[in-house]
Amino acid sequence: MAKKSGKDTKGTKDTKEPEPAKPRLVKKPEQRATGAGPTKPAEPATRAQPKTPVEPPKPAAKTAPAKKPVAPPVPAPAAPPKVAAPKKPAAPKPAAPKPAAPKPAKAPAARSSARKGLDILMVTPEARPFAKTGGLADVCGALPRALARLGHRVTLVLPKYRNTPTDGSPGTPADIPFGVHRYPVRFIEQTVSDGVTAVLIDAPALYDRDGLYGDATGEYGDNAFRFAVLCRGALEYQRLSGVRPSVIHVHDWQAALTPVYARTVLRDDPVIGGVRTVLTIHNLAFQGQFDPAELAWIGLGADLYTPQILEFWGRASSLKGGVVFSDTITTVSPTYAREIVLPEFGFGFNGILSNRAADLVGILNGIDTETWNPRTDRHLPVHFDGESLERKADVKRALLEYAGLPRDAEAMARPLIGIVTRLTHQKGCDLVAAAAERLMALDASWVMLGSGDRWCEDMWRHWTARLPQRAAARIGFDERLAHLIEGGSDMFLMPSWYEPCGLNQMYSLRYATIPIVRATGGLEDTVVDADEFPDRGTGFKFREYQAEPLVDAVERAIAAFGNPSRWKHIQRNAMVPDFSWDVSAREYVKVYRGD
């Protein structure tokens, strides 16, 4: 059924960031930290970098090279910042002269009580239901609600993009100060739920565009200024409110300059100065690099452009600034936190993060347990739980029918392997291609849903044409099919090159669909190998990023499937773990309080 399906999106158009170059991995990554780093100094220091970065080796599979981002414009000394939008932003208004940039200083620990609710300022480039390109939006849509259920108050700040839904409020005008200039915006407040307020920064010249971070030609050339407005604007909104937050939590490179402003320009501000800051890295491959000449227009002094603070391979990096100035750095799984201090996974940041190893914490993402629930899933023909696993066969039959595959007794007896993915190197597409002949020769059926690199899409088109009775692929996205794959497949394959957290393996476990994964990042943290730990195993893992171990893991899963009593035991184990956001939120609260 290799056919094209339009993606059902909400909010803003799904325009993803370009796929990063793939790092070289050792065959068996270490599963422990390299040791605690040095104590955080009063003036953060980072490991000096060599003058020329080592180019990572190209993957074996042939793909079109990633598009080189458009170079950010270099502003003239007396002109307002330039943007790439069709409409020109209003000219900045003169403001008071900018004071000399102070030296970075460590913030004192935030005062809090274990029984007192926190006031959390959260800054993100995307969050459901306002804007989404990937998992970051799911995190920033669900985490604030989970924190509110624990009794905390969250102010969520993000840009108002094209098609971002609002209640029609015009918002409140404000000026964002950048040194001697000010940039006009509007703050539009939206109630999300009890305890959660979203603040949309409305600046049409910056955010009313086709994509969030770029378009078909590449990244927007003025992204440094666009997201500086987000970072400085979030702090300005909080200043104008007069409410001192308990903690400032920022996500990824787009929000990473927030701690930089808080520790330099606003370090003596009565509302912002000294507030604890937390940076979460969702994918280290994206680092927010820009021309250092832009610093003058985002209100940061040239004295910050040093190897110890913002300089990174001859560019400025907003993510590096966030790492240096934040009190705590978190990432989205414990294993990924250990991996990113290694050269194989660090994308050049391993030395920087090693210097902050004592302040680096891995917190596993949660999942939406209401949307992804086999007891209530509206996309399934029948519902089931651990005590009614026999009903899962009805979902499998519905999946086979929807995918256009045979659903006779022979097809039902054969293991069905599902895949929902982006077809990219990070997700292991080249590994599947290397093992495809052997995988497709196994006595199993396949259903794949995804899109991405054209060569990988064509590979799946080839196999569906060659094996129409056992392989089906839909290029694009189909929400119903995604739920049917999770609910009706017997196994779910995730052979990722690296995976900071991953969500689909947790969906699969919840639906008793046994995951077959490479032991990296969040996949390592959430799946227990059933051969290594027979009593508590929940899936099958392989470690070396090679075709042979992948095929071996799939063969082991198929062998277990042939033993009904063992398979049911694994399925019931899989449904036990609690991956709800309430668990993750409690871990974030510990970080917020400095526990």
mmCIF file of C-alpha atoms in Angstrom, residues 38-41 44 105-110 121 246-252 255-256 258-260 263 274-282 319-332 337 340 352-353 355-363 587-595:
data_model
loop_
_atom_site.group_PDB
_atom_site.id
_atom_site.type_symbol
_atom_site.label_atom_id
_atom_site.label_comp_id
_atom_site.label_asym_id
_atom_site.label_seq_id
_atom_site.Cartn_x
_atom_site.Cartn_y
_atom_site.Cartn_z
ATOM 1 C CA PRO A 38 34.591 19.534 38.470
ATOM 2 C CA THR A 39 32.602 21.686 40.807
ATOM 3 C CA LYS A 40 30.867 24.516 38.953
ATOM 4 C CA PRO A 41 33.062 27.632 39.276
ATOM 5 C CA PRO A 44 31.962 28.934 34.288
ATOM 6 C CA ALA A 105 28.127 34.877 37.946
ATOM 7 C CA LYS A 106 26.630 31.784 39.515
ATOM 8 C CA ALA A 107 23.127 32.229 40.862
ATOM 9 C CA PRO A 108 22.395 31.278 44.441
ATOM 10 C CA ALA A 109 20.142 28.290 45.009
ATOM 11 C CA ALA A 110 16.468 29.160 44.849
ATOM 12 C CA LEU A 121 8.771 30.210 34.022
ATOM 13 C CA SER A 246 11.012 30.122 41.626
ATOM 14 C CA VAL A 247 12.883 28.699 38.632
ATOM 15 C CA ILE A 248 13.400 29.375 34.927
ATOM 16 C CA HIS A 249 13.286 26.219 32.781
ATOM 17 C CA VAL A 250 14.330 26.528 29.111
ATOM 18 C CA HIS A 251 14.307 24.003 26.275
ATOM 19 C CA ASP A 252 16.883 23.456 23.521
ATOM 20 C CA ALA A 255 15.551 29.135 24.402
ATOM 21 C CA ALA A 256 19.130 28.684 25.624
ATOM 22 C CA THR A 258 17.498 32.942 28.446
ATOM 23 C CA PRO A 259 19.996 31.950 31.205
ATOM 24 C CA VAL A 260 22.654 34.081 29.483
ATOM 25 C CA ARG A 263 23.098 35.978 34.449
ATOM 26 C CA GLY A 274 19.558 35.107 41.131
ATOM 27 C CA VAL A 275 16.661 32.903 40.028
ATOM 28 C CA ARG A 276 17.658 29.271 39.503
ATOM 29 C CA THR A 277 17.921 28.260 35.825
ATOM 30 C CA VAL A 278 17.544 24.825 34.200
ATOM 31 C CA LEU A 279 18.340 23.960 30.564
ATOM 32 C CA THR A 280 16.938 20.795 28.961
ATOM 33 C CA ILE A 281 18.747 19.447 25.890
ATOM 34 C CA HIS A 282 16.391 17.376 23.757
ATOM 35 C CA LEU A 319 23.223 26.211 23.299
ATOM 36 C CA LYS A 320 26.763 26.559 24.630
ATOM 37 C CA GLY A 321 25.782 29.766 26.393
ATOM 38 C CA GLY A 322 22.888 27.956 28.021
ATOM 39 C CA VAL A 323 25.141 25.104 29.149
ATOM 40 C CA VAL A 324 27.659 27.535 30.648
ATOM 41 C CA PHE A 325 25.192 29.772 32.486
ATOM 42 C CA SER A 326 22.460 27.359 33.651
ATOM 43 C CA ASP A 327 22.561 26.018 37.184
ATOM 44 C CA THR A 328 21.501 22.550 36.049
ATOM 45 C CA ILE A 329 21.482 20.891 32.632
ATOM 46 C CA THR A 330 19.037 18.084 32.048
ATOM 47 C CA THR A 331 18.505 15.802 29.111
ATOM 48 C CA VAL A 332 15.728 13.420 28.268
ATOM 49 C CA ALA A 337 23.075 12.073 29.768
ATOM 50 C CA ILE A 340 26.726 13.018 25.462
ATOM 51 C CA ILE A 352 31.877 21.393 27.423
ATOM 52 C CA LEU A 353 29.421 18.998 29.051
ATOM 53 C CA ASN A 355 33.054 20.298 32.628
ATOM 54 C CA ARG A 356 29.457 20.439 33.855
ATOM 55 C CA ALA A 357 29.083 16.705 34.533
ATOM 56 C CA ALA A 358 28.280 17.289 38.210
ATOM 57 C CA ASP A 359 25.281 19.404 37.139
ATOM 58 C CA LEU A 360 24.075 17.110 34.329
ATOM 59 C CA VAL A 361 20.922 15.079 35.007
ATOM 60 C CA GLY A 362 18.970 12.646 32.821
ATOM 61 C CA ILE A 363 15.185 12.592 33.268
ATOM 62 C CA GLU A 587 11.884 14.351 38.981
ATOM 63 C CA TYR A 588 11.886 17.841 37.458
ATOM 64 C CA VAL A 589 10.598 19.305 40.725
ATOM 65 C CA LYS A 590 13.632 17.813 42.491
ATOM 66 C CA VAL A 591 15.874 19.583 39.985
ATOM 67 C CA TYR A 592 13.947 22.853 40.352
ATOM 68 C CA ARG A 593 14.440 22.762 44.107
ATOM 69 C CA GLY A 594 18.118 21.802 43.823
ATOM 70 C CA ASP A 595 17.594 18.538 45.705
#
